[in-house]
CSV table of C-alpha atoms in Angstrom, one decimal:
chain,number,residue,atom,x,y,z
A,1,MET,CA,-28.7,-63.5,43.2
A,2,SER,CA,-26.1,-61.2,41.9
A,3,LYS,CA,-24.2,-63.5,39.6
A,4,LYS,CA,-25.4,-63.6,36.0
A,5,ILE,CA,-24.0,-66.1,33.5
A,6,TYR,CA,-25.2,-66.2,30.0
A,7,LEU,CA,-24.9,-69.7,28.4
A,8,ASP,CA,-27.5,-69.3,25.7
A,9,ASN,CA,-25.5,-67.7,22.9
A,10,ALA,CA,-27.2,-69.9,20.3
A,11,ALA,CA,-30.5,-68.1,21.1
A,12,THR,CA,-28.9,-64.6,20.7
A,13,THR,CA,-25.8,-62.7,21.5
A,14,PRO,CA,-25.1,-59.3,22.9
A,15,VAL,CA,-24.3,-56.5,20.5
A,16,ALA,CA,-20.6,-56.0,20.6
A,17,ARG,CA,-19.5,-52.6,21.8
A,18,GLU,CA,-17.6,-51.8,18.6
A,19,VAL,CA,-20.8,-52.7,16.7
A,20,LEU,CA,-23.0,-50.6,18.8
A,21,GLU,CA,-20.7,-47.6,18.5
A,22,GLU,CA,-20.6,-47.8,14.8
A,23,MET,CA,-24.4,-48.1,14.5
A,24,LEU,CA,-25.3,-45.2,16.8
A,25,PRO,CA,-24.7,-42.2,14.5
A,26,TYR,CA,-27.1,-43.6,12.0
A,27,PHE,CA,-30.2,-43.2,14.2
A,28,ALA,CA,-30.3,-39.5,15.0
A,29,ASP,CA,-27.4,-37.8,13.2
A,30,MET,CA,-27.0,-39.5,9.8
A,31,TYR,CA,-30.6,-40.5,9.2
A,32,GLY,CA,-30.9,-40.0,5.5
A,33,ASN,CA,-32.8,-42.4,3.3
A,34,SER,CA,-30.2,-44.1,1.2
A,35,SER,CA,-32.4,-43.8,-1.8
A,36,SER,CA,-32.4,-40.0,-1.7
A,37,ILE,CA,-30.1,-38.2,-4.0
A,38,HIS,CA,-29.0,-35.5,-1.6
A,39,SER,CA,-26.0,-35.6,0.7
A,40,PHE,CA,-28.0,-37.1,3.6
A,41,GLY,CA,-29.0,-40.0,1.3
A,42,LEU,CA,-25.5,-40.4,-0.1
A,43,GLU,CA,-24.0,-40.7,3.4
A,44,ALA,CA,-26.3,-43.6,4.2
A,45,ARG,CA,-25.8,-45.2,0.8
A,46,GLU,CA,-22.0,-45.2,1.3
A,47,VAL,CA,-22.1,-47.0,4.6
A,48,ILE,CA,-24.6,-49.5,3.4
A,49,GLU,CA,-22.3,-50.3,0.5
A,50,LEU,CA,-19.4,-50.5,2.9
A,51,SER,CA,-21.3,-53.1,5.0
A,52,ARG,CA,-22.1,-55.0,1.8
A,53,GLU,CA,-18.4,-55.1,0.9
A,54,ARG,CA,-17.4,-56.3,4.4
A,55,VAL,CA,-19.9,-59.2,4.1
A,56,ALA,CA,-18.8,-60.0,0.6
A,57,SER,CA,-15.2,-60.1,1.7
A,58,PHE,CA,-16.1,-62.5,4.6
A,59,LEU,CA,-18.1,-64.8,2.3
A,60,SER,CA,-15.6,-64.4,-0.6
A,61,SER,CA,-18.5,-63.3,-2.8
A,62,LYS,CA,-19.3,-60.2,-4.8
A,63,SER,CA,-20.9,-57.2,-3.2
A,64,GLU,CA,-23.9,-57.4,-5.5
A,65,GLU,CA,-24.6,-60.9,-4.3
A,66,ILE,CA,-25.5,-59.7,-0.8
A,67,ILE,CA,-29.1,-58.8,0.0
A,68,PHE,CA,-29.8,-57.3,3.4
A,69,THR,CA,-33.0,-58.5,5.0
A,70,GLY,CA,-35.0,-57.9,8.2
A,71,SER,CA,-34.1,-61.3,9.6
A,72,ALA,CA,-32.7,-64.7,8.7
A,73,THR,CA,-36.2,-66.0,8.5
A,74,GLU,CA,-36.9,-63.5,5.9
A,75,ALA,CA,-33.8,-64.4,3.9
A,76,ASN,CA,-34.8,-68.0,4.0
A,77,ASN,CA,-38.2,-67.2,2.7
A,78,ILE,CA,-36.9,-64.9,0.0
A,79,PHE,CA,-34.6,-67.6,-1.3
A,80,ILE,CA,-36.8,-70.7,-1.0
A,81,LEU,CA,-40.1,-69.2,-2.1
A,82,GLY,CA,-38.4,-67.1,-4.7
A,83,ALA,CA,-36.7,-70.1,-6.2
A,84,LEU,CA,-39.9,-72.1,-6.4
A,85,LYS,CA,-42.4,-69.5,-7.4
A,86,GLY,CA,-44.1,-70.2,-10.7
A,87,ASP,CA,-42.6,-73.6,-10.9
A,88,GLU,CA,-45.6,-75.8,-10.3
A,89,LYS,CA,-43.8,-79.1,-10.6
A,90,ALA,CA,-40.9,-78.2,-8.3
A,91,HIS,CA,-39.6,-80.7,-5.8
A,92,VAL,CA,-37.6,-79.6,-2.8
A,93,ILE,CA,-35.3,-81.6,-0.5
A,94,THR,CA,-34.6,-80.5,3.0
A,95,SER,CA,-33.6,-82.1,6.3
A,96,ALA,CA,-35.5,-83.1,9.4
A,97,VAL,CA,-33.3,-81.0,11.7
A,98,GLU,CA,-33.8,-77.6,9.9
A,99,HIS,CA,-34.8,-74.6,11.8
A,100,ASP,CA,-38.6,-73.9,11.4
A,101,ALA,CA,-37.6,-70.9,9.3
A,102,VAL,CA,-36.7,-73.3,6.6
A,103,LEU,CA,-38.9,-76.3,7.4
A,104,GLU,CA,-42.1,-74.3,7.6
A,105,THR,CA,-41.2,-72.3,4.5
A,106,VAL,CA,-40.7,-75.4,2.5
A,107,LYS,CA,-43.9,-77.0,3.9
A,108,ASN,CA,-45.9,-73.9,3.0
A,109,SER,CA,-44.3,-73.3,-0.4
A,110,GLY,CA,-46.9,-75.5,-2.2
A,111,ALA,CA,-44.1,-77.5,-3.7
A,112,ASP,CA,-43.6,-81.3,-3.4
A,113,PHE,CA,-40.9,-81.9,-0.8
A,114,THR,CA,-38.8,-84.6,0.8
A,115,VAL,CA,-37.5,-84.3,4.4
A,116,LEU,CA,-34.2,-86.2,4.7
A,117,PRO,CA,-33.8,-88.2,7.9
A,118,VAL,CA,-30.7,-87.8,10.1
A,119,ASP,CA,-28.5,-90.2,12.0
A,120,ARG,CA,-28.2,-90.5,15.7
A,121,GLU,CA,-25.9,-87.5,15.7
A,122,GLY,CA,-28.1,-85.4,13.6
A,123,ARG,CA,-26.3,-85.7,10.3
A,124,VAL,CA,-27.8,-86.0,6.9
A,125,SER,CA,-26.2,-88.6,4.6
A,126,LEU,CA,-25.2,-87.8,1.1
A,127,GLU,CA,-26.4,-91.2,0.0
A,128,ASP,CA,-29.9,-90.4,1.2
A,129,LEU,CA,-29.8,-87.1,-0.6
A,130,LYS,CA,-28.7,-88.8,-3.8
A,131,ASN,CA,-31.6,-91.3,-3.6
A,132,GLU,CA,-34.2,-88.6,-3.2
A,133,ILE,CA,-33.2,-86.5,-6.2
A,134,LYS,CA,-35.9,-86.6,-8.9
A,135,VAL,CA,-36.2,-85.0,-12.3
A,136,GLU,CA,-38.4,-82.4,-10.7
A,137,THR,CA,-36.0,-81.5,-7.9
A,138,ALA,CA,-35.4,-77.8,-8.1
A,139,LEU,CA,-33.9,-77.0,-4.7
A,140,VAL,CA,-31.9,-78.5,-1.8
A,141,SER,CA,-31.8,-76.6,1.4
A,142,VAL,CA,-29.7,-78.1,4.2
A,143,MET,CA,-28.5,-76.1,7.2
A,144,TYR,CA,-24.7,-75.6,7.7
A,145,ALA,CA,-24.8,-76.4,11.5
A,146,ASN,CA,-27.7,-77.2,13.7
A,147,ASN,CA,-29.0,-74.7,16.3
A,148,GLU,CA,-29.9,-77.2,19.0
A,149,VAL,CA,-27.1,-79.8,18.9
A,150,GLY,CA,-24.5,-78.0,16.8
A,151,THR,CA,-24.1,-80.9,14.3
A,152,VAL,CA,-22.2,-79.7,11.2
A,153,GLN,CA,-23.6,-80.9,7.9
A,154,LEU,CA,-21.5,-81.9,5.0
A,155,ILE,CA,-22.3,-78.8,3.0
A,156,LYS,CA,-19.2,-78.8,0.8
A,157,GLU,CA,-19.8,-82.5,-0.1
A,158,ILE,CA,-23.4,-81.8,-1.0
A,159,GLY,CA,-22.3,-78.7,-3.0
A,160,GLU,CA,-19.8,-80.7,-5.0
A,161,TYR,CA,-22.2,-83.5,-5.7
A,162,LEU,CA,-24.9,-81.2,-6.9
A,163,LYS,CA,-22.5,-79.3,-9.1
A,164,LYS,CA,-21.6,-82.6,-10.8
A,165,GLU,CA,-25.2,-83.7,-11.0
A,166,ASN,CA,-26.3,-80.4,-12.5
A,167,LYS,CA,-24.0,-80.9,-15.5
A,168,LYS,CA,-26.1,-83.8,-16.5
A,169,ARG,CA,-29.5,-82.2,-15.9
A,170,THR,CA,-31.8,-79.9,-17.8
A,171,ARG,CA,-33.5,-78.8,-14.6
A,172,LYS,CA,-30.7,-77.5,-12.4
A,173,ILE,CA,-30.9,-78.0,-8.7
A,174,LEU,CA,-30.3,-74.9,-6.5
A,175,PHE,CA,-28.4,-75.4,-3.2
A,176,HIS,CA,-29.2,-73.2,-0.2
A,177,THR,CA,-27.9,-73.4,3.3
A,178,ASP,CA,-29.0,-71.7,6.5
A,179,ALA,CA,-25.7,-70.8,8.0
A,180,VAL,CA,-27.1,-68.7,10.9
A,181,GLN,CA,-25.3,-70.7,13.6
A,182,ALA,CA,-22.3,-71.7,11.6
A,183,VAL,CA,-20.8,-68.4,10.6
A,184,GLY,CA,-18.0,-67.3,12.9
A,185,TYR,CA,-17.2,-71.0,13.7
A,186,LEU,CA,-16.9,-72.6,10.3
A,187,PRO,CA,-15.4,-71.7,6.9
A,188,ALA,CA,-17.8,-69.4,5.0
A,189,ASN,CA,-16.4,-69.2,1.5
A,190,VAL,CA,-19.5,-69.6,-0.7
A,191,GLU,CA,-17.4,-70.7,-3.6
A,192,ASP,CA,-15.8,-73.5,-1.6
A,193,LEU,CA,-19.1,-74.5,-0.1
A,194,GLY,CA,-20.7,-74.6,-3.6
A,195,VAL,CA,-23.9,-72.9,-2.5
A,196,ASP,CA,-26.3,-70.8,-4.6
A,197,GLY,CA,-27.8,-69.2,-1.5
A,198,LEU,CA,-26.7,-68.7,2.1
A,199,THR,CA,-28.5,-67.2,5.0
A,200,MET,CA,-27.0,-65.2,7.9
A,201,SER,CA,-28.4,-63.5,11.0
A,202,GLY,CA,-27.1,-60.4,12.8
A,203,HIS,CA,-28.0,-61.1,16.3
A,204,LYS,CA,-26.3,-64.5,16.5
A,205,ILE,CA,-22.9,-63.0,15.7
A,206,TYR,CA,-22.8,-60.1,18.2
A,207,GLY,CA,-24.7,-57.8,15.8
A,208,PRO,CA,-28.2,-56.3,16.2
A,209,LYS,CA,-31.5,-58.1,16.1
A,210,GLY,CA,-33.8,-57.2,13.2
A,211,VAL,CA,-31.3,-57.7,10.4
A,212,GLY,CA,-30.2,-60.7,8.4
A,213,LEU,CA,-28.8,-61.3,5.0
A,214,LEU,CA,-29.0,-63.5,2.0
A,215,TYR,CA,-26.1,-64.4,-0.2
A,216,LYS,CA,-27.5,-65.1,-3.7
A,217,ARG,CA,-25.3,-66.1,-6.6
A,218,LYS,CA,-25.2,-63.3,-9.1
A,219,ASP,CA,-26.5,-65.0,-12.2
A,220,LEU,CA,-29.4,-66.6,-10.3
A,221,LYS,CA,-32.8,-65.0,-10.8
A,222,LEU,CA,-35.2,-65.3,-7.9
A,223,ALA,CA,-38.9,-64.3,-8.3
A,224,PRO,CA,-39.7,-61.6,-5.8
A,225,ILE,CA,-42.1,-62.5,-2.9
A,226,LEU,CA,-42.3,-59.0,-1.5
A,227,PHE,CA,-43.3,-55.9,-3.6
A,228,GLY,CA,-42.7,-52.3,-3.1
A,229,GLY,CA,-39.9,-49.8,-3.9
A,230,GLY,CA,-37.6,-52.2,-5.5
A,231,GLN,CA,-34.7,-52.1,-3.0
A,232,GLU,CA,-32.1,-54.9,-2.9
A,233,GLY,CA,-32.6,-55.8,-6.6
A,234,GLY,CA,-36.3,-55.9,-6.0
A,235,LEU,CA,-36.0,-58.9,-3.7
A,236,ARG,CA,-36.3,-57.1,-0.4
A,237,PRO,CA,-38.2,-53.8,-0.9
A,238,GLY,CA,-38.5,-51.5,2.0
A,239,THR,CA,-36.4,-48.5,3.1
A,240,TYR,CA,-32.9,-49.4,4.0
A,241,ASN,CA,-32.4,-49.7,7.7
A,242,THR,CA,-29.1,-48.0,7.8
A,243,PRO,CA,-28.0,-48.5,11.5
A,244,LEU,CA,-28.9,-52.2,11.5
A,245,ILE,CA,-27.1,-52.8,8.2
A,246,VAL,CA,-24.1,-51.0,9.5
A,247,GLY,CA,-24.2,-53.1,12.6
A,248,MET,CA,-24.4,-56.3,10.6
A,249,GLY,CA,-21.4,-55.2,8.5
A,250,LYS,CA,-19.3,-54.5,11.5
A,251,ALA,CA,-20.3,-57.7,13.3
A,252,VAL,CA,-19.2,-59.7,10.2
A,253,GLU,CA,-16.0,-57.7,10.0
A,254,LEU,CA,-15.3,-58.7,13.6
A,255,LEU,CA,-15.9,-62.3,12.8
A,256,GLU,CA,-13.0,-62.2,10.3
A,257,SER,CA,-10.6,-61.3,13.0
A,258,GLU,CA,-12.1,-63.8,15.5
A,259,THR,CA,-9.4,-65.7,17.3
A,260,ARG,CA,-11.5,-67.2,20.0
A,261,LYS,CA,-12.7,-70.3,18.3
A,262,GLU,CA,-10.0,-72.5,19.9
A,263,LYS,CA,-10.6,-71.0,23.3
A,264,THR,CA,-14.4,-71.7,23.0
A,265,GLU,CA,-13.6,-75.3,21.8
A,266,LYS,CA,-11.4,-75.9,24.8
A,267,LEU,CA,-14.0,-74.6,27.2
A,268,ARG,CA,-16.7,-76.7,25.5
A,269,ASP,CA,-14.6,-79.9,25.6
A,270,HIS,CA,-14.0,-79.3,29.3
A,271,LEU,CA,-17.7,-78.8,29.9
A,272,ILE,CA,-18.7,-81.9,28.1
A,273,GLU,CA,-16.1,-84.0,29.9
A,274,GLU,CA,-17.3,-82.7,33.3
A,275,VAL,CA,-21.0,-83.0,32.6
A,276,LEU,CA,-20.7,-86.5,31.4
A,277,LYS,CA,-19.3,-87.5,34.8
A,278,ILE,CA,-22.8,-86.8,36.2
A,279,LYS,CA,-24.7,-90.1,36.6
A,280,GLY,CA,-27.4,-90.5,33.9
A,281,ALA,CA,-26.0,-87.7,31.7
A,282,SER,CA,-25.6,-88.2,28.0
A,283,LEU,CA,-24.4,-86.0,25.2
A,284,ASN,CA,-26.8,-85.2,22.3
A,285,GLY,CA,-25.1,-84.8,18.9
A,286,PRO,CA,-21.6,-85.6,17.9
A,287,ARG,CA,-18.6,-85.4,20.1
A,288,THR,CA,-16.4,-83.5,17.7
A,289,GLU,CA,-18.1,-82.6,14.5
A,290,ARG,CA,-20.2,-79.9,16.1
A,291,LEU,CA,-20.1,-76.2,16.6
A,292,SER,CA,-17.3,-75.3,19.0
A,293,ASN,CA,-19.7,-73.3,21.2
A,294,ASN,CA,-22.4,-75.9,21.5
A,295,ALA,CA,-23.1,-78.7,24.0
A,296,ASN,CA,-26.5,-80.4,24.4
A,297,PHE,CA,-27.2,-83.0,27.1
A,298,SER,CA,-30.0,-85.2,28.4
A,299,PHE,CA,-30.3,-86.2,32.1
A,300,SER,CA,-32.4,-89.2,33.1
A,301,GLY,CA,-35.2,-88.5,35.6
A,302,VAL,CA,-35.0,-84.7,34.9
A,303,GLU,CA,-37.2,-82.6,32.8
A,304,GLY,CA,-35.4,-79.9,30.7
A,305,GLU,CA,-37.7,-77.0,31.4
A,306,SER,CA,-37.6,-77.5,35.1
A,307,LEU,CA,-33.8,-77.6,34.9
A,308,VAL,CA,-33.6,-74.4,32.9
A,309,MET,CA,-35.8,-72.7,35.5
A,310,LEU,CA,-33.8,-73.9,38.5
A,311,LEU,CA,-30.6,-72.8,36.8
A,312,ASP,CA,-32.2,-69.5,36.1
A,313,ARG,CA,-32.8,-69.0,39.8
A,314,LYS,CA,-29.0,-69.1,40.1
A,315,GLY,CA,-28.6,-66.5,37.4
A,316,ILE,CA,-27.6,-69.0,34.7
A,317,ALA,CA,-29.3,-68.8,31.3
A,318,THR,CA,-29.5,-72.0,29.3
A,319,SER,CA,-32.2,-73.4,27.1
A,320,THR,CA,-34.0,-76.7,26.5
A,321,GLY,CA,-33.8,-76.7,22.7
A,322,SER,CA,-34.3,-73.7,20.6
A,323,ALA,CA,-35.6,-70.6,22.3
A,324,CYS,CA,-38.7,-70.6,20.1
A,325,SER,CA,-39.6,-74.2,20.9
A,326,SER,CA,-40.2,-73.5,24.6
A,327,LYS,CA,-43.8,-72.4,24.0
A,328,SER,CA,-44.8,-75.7,22.5
A,329,LEU,CA,-45.2,-78.9,24.4
A,330,GLU,CA,-43.8,-81.1,21.7
A,331,PRO,CA,-40.3,-82.3,22.4
A,332,SER,CA,-37.7,-80.9,20.1
A,333,HIS,CA,-38.2,-82.0,16.4
A,334,VAL,CA,-34.4,-82.1,16.1
A,335,LEU,CA,-33.8,-84.6,19.0
A,336,ARG,CA,-36.7,-86.7,17.9
A,337,ALA,CA,-35.4,-86.8,14.3
A,338,MET,CA,-32.1,-88.1,15.9
A,339,GLY,CA,-34.1,-91.0,17.4
A,340,LEU,CA,-34.2,-89.9,21.0
A,341,PRO,CA,-37.2,-91.2,22.9
A,342,ASP,CA,-39.7,-88.5,23.9
A,343,LEU,CA,-38.7,-88.6,27.5
A,344,GLU,CA,-35.1,-88.2,26.8
A,345,ALA,CA,-35.8,-85.4,24.3
A,346,HIS,CA,-37.8,-83.7,27.1
A,347,SER,CA,-34.8,-83.9,29.4
A,348,SER,CA,-32.5,-82.0,27.1
A,349,LEU,CA,-30.4,-79.0,28.0
A,350,ARG,CA,-28.6,-76.8,25.5
A,351,VAL,CA,-25.5,-74.9,26.7
A,352,SER,CA,-24.1,-72.5,24.2
A,353,LEU,CA,-20.9,-70.6,25.0
A,354,GLY,CA,-20.0,-67.2,23.8
A,355,ARG,CA,-17.1,-64.7,23.5
A,356,SER,CA,-17.3,-63.8,27.1
A,357,THR,CA,-17.6,-67.3,28.6
A,358,THR,CA,-14.9,-68.0,31.1
A,359,GLU,CA,-13.7,-71.2,32.9
A,360,ASP,CA,-15.1,-69.7,36.1
A,361,ASP,CA,-18.5,-69.4,34.6
A,362,LEU,CA,-18.4,-73.0,33.7
A,363,GLU,CA,-17.3,-74.0,37.2
A,364,TYR,CA,-20.2,-72.1,38.7
A,365,PHE,CA,-22.6,-73.7,36.1
A,366,LEU,CA,-21.3,-77.2,36.9
A,367,VAL,CA,-21.8,-76.8,40.6
A,368,ASN,CA,-25.4,-75.6,40.2
A,369,LEU,CA,-26.2,-78.0,37.5
A,370,LYS,CA,-25.4,-80.9,39.8
A,371,GLU,CA,-27.5,-79.4,42.6
A,372,ALA,CA,-30.4,-78.8,40.3
A,373,ILE,CA,-30.3,-82.3,38.8
A,374,GLU,CA,-30.2,-83.9,42.3
A,375,ARG,CA,-33.1,-81.8,43.4
A,376,LEU,CA,-35.3,-82.6,40.4
A,377,ARG,CA,-34.5,-86.3,40.7
A,378,GLU,CA,-35.6,-86.1,44.3
A,379,ILE,CA,-38.9,-84.7,43.1
A,380,SER,CA,-39.3,-87.1,40.2
A,381,GLY,CA,-38.2,-90.2,42.1
A,382,ARG,CA,-36.5,-91.4,38.9
B,1,MET,CA,-43.3,-70.7,42.0
B,2,ASP,CA,-42.9,-71.8,45.6
B,3,HIS,CA,-44.8,-75.0,44.8
B,4,PHE,CA,-42.2,-75.7,42.2
B,5,LEU,CA,-39.1,-74.6,44.2
B,6,SER,CA,-40.1,-76.2,47.5
B,7,PRO,CA,-43.1,-78.5,47.1
B,8,LYS,CA,-44.4,-79.5,50.5
B,9,ASN,CA,-46.0,-82.7,49.4
B,10,MET,CA,-43.2,-84.2,47.4
B,11,GLY,CA,-42.4,-87.7,48.5
B,12,VAL,CA,-43.7,-91.3,48.7
B,13,ILE,CA,-46.2,-92.8,51.1
B,14,GLU,CA,-44.7,-96.2,51.7
B,15,ASP,CA,-48.0,-97.8,53.0
B,16,ALA,CA,-50.3,-95.9,50.6
B,17,ASP,CA,-53.8,-97.1,50.2
B,18,GLY,CA,-53.9,-96.0,46.6
B,19,VAL,CA,-51.2,-95.2,44.0
B,20,GLY,CA,-52.0,-93.5,40.7
B,21,GLU,CA,-49.4,-93.3,37.9
B,22,VAL,CA,-50.3,-91.1,35.0
B,23,GLY,CA,-48.4,-89.4,32.3
B,24,ASN,CA,-47.7,-88.6,28.8
B,25,PRO,CA,-44.1,-89.0,27.7
B,26,LYS,CA,-44.9,-86.9,24.6
B,27,CYS,CA,-45.4,-83.8,26.8
B,28,GLY,CA,-42.7,-85.0,29.1
B,29,ASP,CA,-44.6,-85.4,32.3
B,30,LEU,CA,-44.9,-88.5,34.5
B,31,MET,CA,-46.7,-88.2,37.8
B,32,THR,CA,-47.2,-90.7,40.6
B,33,ILE,CA,-49.8,-89.8,43.3
B,34,TYR,CA,-49.9,-91.6,46.7
B,35,ILE,CA,-53.0,-91.4,48.9
B,36,LYS,CA,-53.7,-92.5,52.4
B,37,ILE,CA,-57.4,-93.0,53.3
B,38,GLU,CA,-58.9,-92.8,56.8
B,39,ASP,CA,-62.6,-92.9,57.5
B,40,GLY,CA,-63.3,-92.2,53.8
B,41,LYS,CA,-61.2,-89.1,53.8
B,42,ILE,CA,-57.8,-88.4,52.2
B,43,SER,CA,-55.7,-88.2,55.3
B,44,ASP,CA,-52.4,-87.8,53.4
B,45,MET,CA,-51.3,-87.4,49.9
B,46,LYS,CA,-47.9,-87.1,48.3
B,47,PHE,CA,-46.5,-87.1,44.8
B,48,LYS,CA,-43.4,-87.8,42.7
B,49,THR,CA,-43.4,-85.9,39.3
B,50,LEU,CA,-41.0,-85.9,36.4
B,51,GLY,CA,-42.0,-82.8,34.5
B,52,CYS,CA,-41.9,-79.1,34.0
B,53,ALA,CA,-42.2,-76.5,36.7
B,54,ALA,CA,-46.0,-76.3,36.2
B,55,ALA,CA,-46.4,-80.1,36.4
B,56,ILE,CA,-44.5,-80.1,39.7
B,57,ALA,CA,-46.5,-77.1,41.1
B,58,THR,CA,-49.9,-78.5,40.1
B,59,SER,CA,-48.9,-81.9,41.7
B,60,ASP,CA,-48.2,-80.1,44.9
B,61,MET,CA,-51.3,-78.0,44.7
B,62,ILE,CA,-53.7,-80.9,44.2
B,63,CYS,CA,-52.2,-82.5,47.3
B,64,GLU,CA,-52.8,-79.3,49.2
B,65,VAL,CA,-56.4,-79.0,48.0
B,66,ALA,CA,-57.4,-82.7,48.4
B,67,LYS,CA,-56.0,-83.4,51.8
B,68,GLY,CA,-58.7,-83.7,54.4
B,69,LYS,CA,-61.5,-84.0,51.8
B,70,SER,CA,-63.7,-87.0,51.4
B,71,ILE,CA,-62.9,-89.1,48.4
B,72,ASP,CA,-65.9,-88.0,46.5
B,73,ASP,CA,-65.2,-84.3,47.2
B,74,ALA,CA,-61.6,-84.7,46.2
B,75,LEU,CA,-62.7,-86.2,42.9
B,76,LYS,CA,-64.7,-83.0,42.3
B,77,ILE,CA,-61.7,-80.8,42.5
B,78,THR,CA,-61.7,-78.8,39.4
B,79,PHE,CA,-58.9,-77.5,37.3
B,80,GLN,CA,-60.0,-74.0,38.4
B,81,ASP,CA,-59.4,-75.0,42.1
B,82,ILE,CA,-55.8,-75.9,41.3
B,83,VAL,CA,-55.2,-72.8,39.3
B,84,ASP,CA,-56.8,-70.6,42.0
B,85,GLY,CA,-54.5,-72.3,44.6
B,86,LEU,CA,-51.5,-71.5,42.5
B,87,GLY,CA,-52.6,-68.0,41.7
B,88,SER,CA,-52.1,-68.5,37.9
B,89,LEU,CA,-51.1,-71.0,35.3
B,90,PRO,CA,-50.0,-70.1,31.8
B,91,GLN,CA,-52.4,-71.2,29.1
B,92,VAL,CA,-49.9,-73.7,27.6
B,93,LYS,CA,-49.6,-75.4,31.0
B,94,VAL,CA,-53.3,-75.9,31.6
B,95,HIS,CA,-53.0,-79.6,30.7
B,96,CYS,CA,-50.7,-80.0,33.7
B,97,ALA,CA,-53.6,-79.4,36.1
B,98,GLY,CA,-55.6,-81.9,34.1
B,99,LEU,CA,-52.8,-84.4,34.7
B,100,ALA,CA,-52.9,-83.8,38.4
B,101,GLN,CA,-56.7,-84.5,38.4
B,102,GLU,CA,-56.1,-87.7,36.5
B,103,GLY,CA,-53.4,-88.7,38.9
B,104,LEU,CA,-55.7,-88.4,41.9
B,105,LYS,CA,-58.4,-90.2,40.0
B,106,ALA,CA,-56.0,-93.1,39.2
B,107,ALA,CA,-55.0,-93.3,42.9
B,108,VAL,CA,-58.6,-93.4,44.0
B,109,GLU,CA,-59.4,-96.1,41.5
B,110,ASP,CA,-56.4,-98.1,42.7
B,111,TYR,CA,-57.7,-97.7,46.3
B,112,ARG,CA,-61.2,-98.8,45.3
B,113,ARG,CA,-60.0,-101.8,43.5
B,114,GLU,CA,-58.2,-103.0,46.6
B,115,ASN,CA,-61.1,-102.2,49.0
C-alpha cells in the first residue's frame, strides 16, 4: 500500500508550506512574549498585529474586531456564553445541524433555547426562524456551511432580517455564525453577512491546529468567560501563541488569493456524477448549494464505518460524518435532522476534497469505492 | 482485522435448521445467523451482517467458536470468549459481541420452535 490519498479535508488540512515557513522563526528564534516591553516582545507584538490585519482585510472588518483563540470551539464558547452571561431570561435560537461546538455550548449555557429544524437538504428556513423569535431572544447562532453535508445556510438573509427586526426591538438579537467550513469557499465579508460574531479555525484552512479566531463587532460588549492576564480585550486571556497566530494570519492571507474554488467544484461535480451511477447510492445534502469541496453519500446495504476502513486499507482517507462523531454509536445528528432513517444515516460517507486533490485521485477512489461496496454488500447480504 | 477483511463464515446456509435475525438500526447493525444442527451439535454456522468492522468480525468469531459445540454449550459462549478469539475489541464496540450472542440465541430459538 504505497498510494495515499487524503479526501478528508473537512476534518483537517495540512499546513501549507508557506504557512509553516512563516511560523517557524517564532518558536526558537523570535520567542518573545508579546506583552513584554523589550525588543523581543515588540517583535512578537508586531507580527501578531500583522496577522490581525490580514484577517481583518479578509473579513472586511477592523483589526480590533479580531480575537485570536486556541480553537474554533473556544471562539464559539467565548461568543455564545459571553453574550448570554448575566442575562437570566435570555433565549437562544440555533439549528439542528450545528457542530457540537455550538450545539453543546448552547445546551450548557443555562439559557432557554430553540433548535430550528432543517429540510431534507439540511437547510434552515427563514420562516421557521421568524416564528421562533420571542421577546427574550438574545442570540441567533446558525452555521455558515455544514461540516458533514456542506449545506450552505442563508446567512445573509438571516442577517438582513435580524437587522430589520432589531430596529423594532428593545432587546436586540445578536447574530453569530460558525464559519469554520465556509471560509475559503464562500464570501466572508462580515458587513455583507450582517453578523455580530463569526468563528474561524486555523487547521481547516491549511493553517496550524490549536488556533482559531472570533470576529466580534467592535461596539459589542461580551462578558468574559475566561480570566487571567487580560489579553485580547480580556476575552481570551493567556500568553499570545505567536507562531500559531502567525500561521493563522498567513493561512487567511493565502485564502484571499485562492483561485482553486472552481477547480474543486469541477472535481466534486464529476465525483458526485460518477458515484451516483453506483446502484443504491444517494447524495446527502443539496446538489449545488453546498461547499464546493464537499460530497456526502449513502449506500444501501453498506455500513459507513466499514466502508471507511476498507478504503483506508487502500490508502484512501474519508470519513463517515464528522471526525469527532466516529467514537459514538449514534448516527450523525445532522443526517437524522435531515430526516434520513437511522440505517441510511449509518451508511454515509463524507468525501471532502482539498487543494491537492487531482482527477487521478478521484479515479483511484472511485475504483476502490465500487470494490469496497460490492464486498460489503456481499457480507451484509443486502 | 482478518475477521473483518476476510471473514471465513460469511454466507447463507440455504437449508439452515435455524435462522436468527437481530439488530439495532440505531447503532447501524443488522445480523442474520444461520445454523445447521446435527446430533444436537452445531455442525455449521454462517452469517450475513450489515454493520461496522467490529460487528462483522464478532459475527465471524462467534461462528468460529460455536461450530462443533452442543447447542447448550454454544449458548454459554460469553462475550469474553468472542473478545479472546479476536484478540481485542475496543470498548465502544463491546455491544457488537452482545449482538452476536443474541443472533446465535435467536437462531437456536428458531430451531427449537421448529423441532
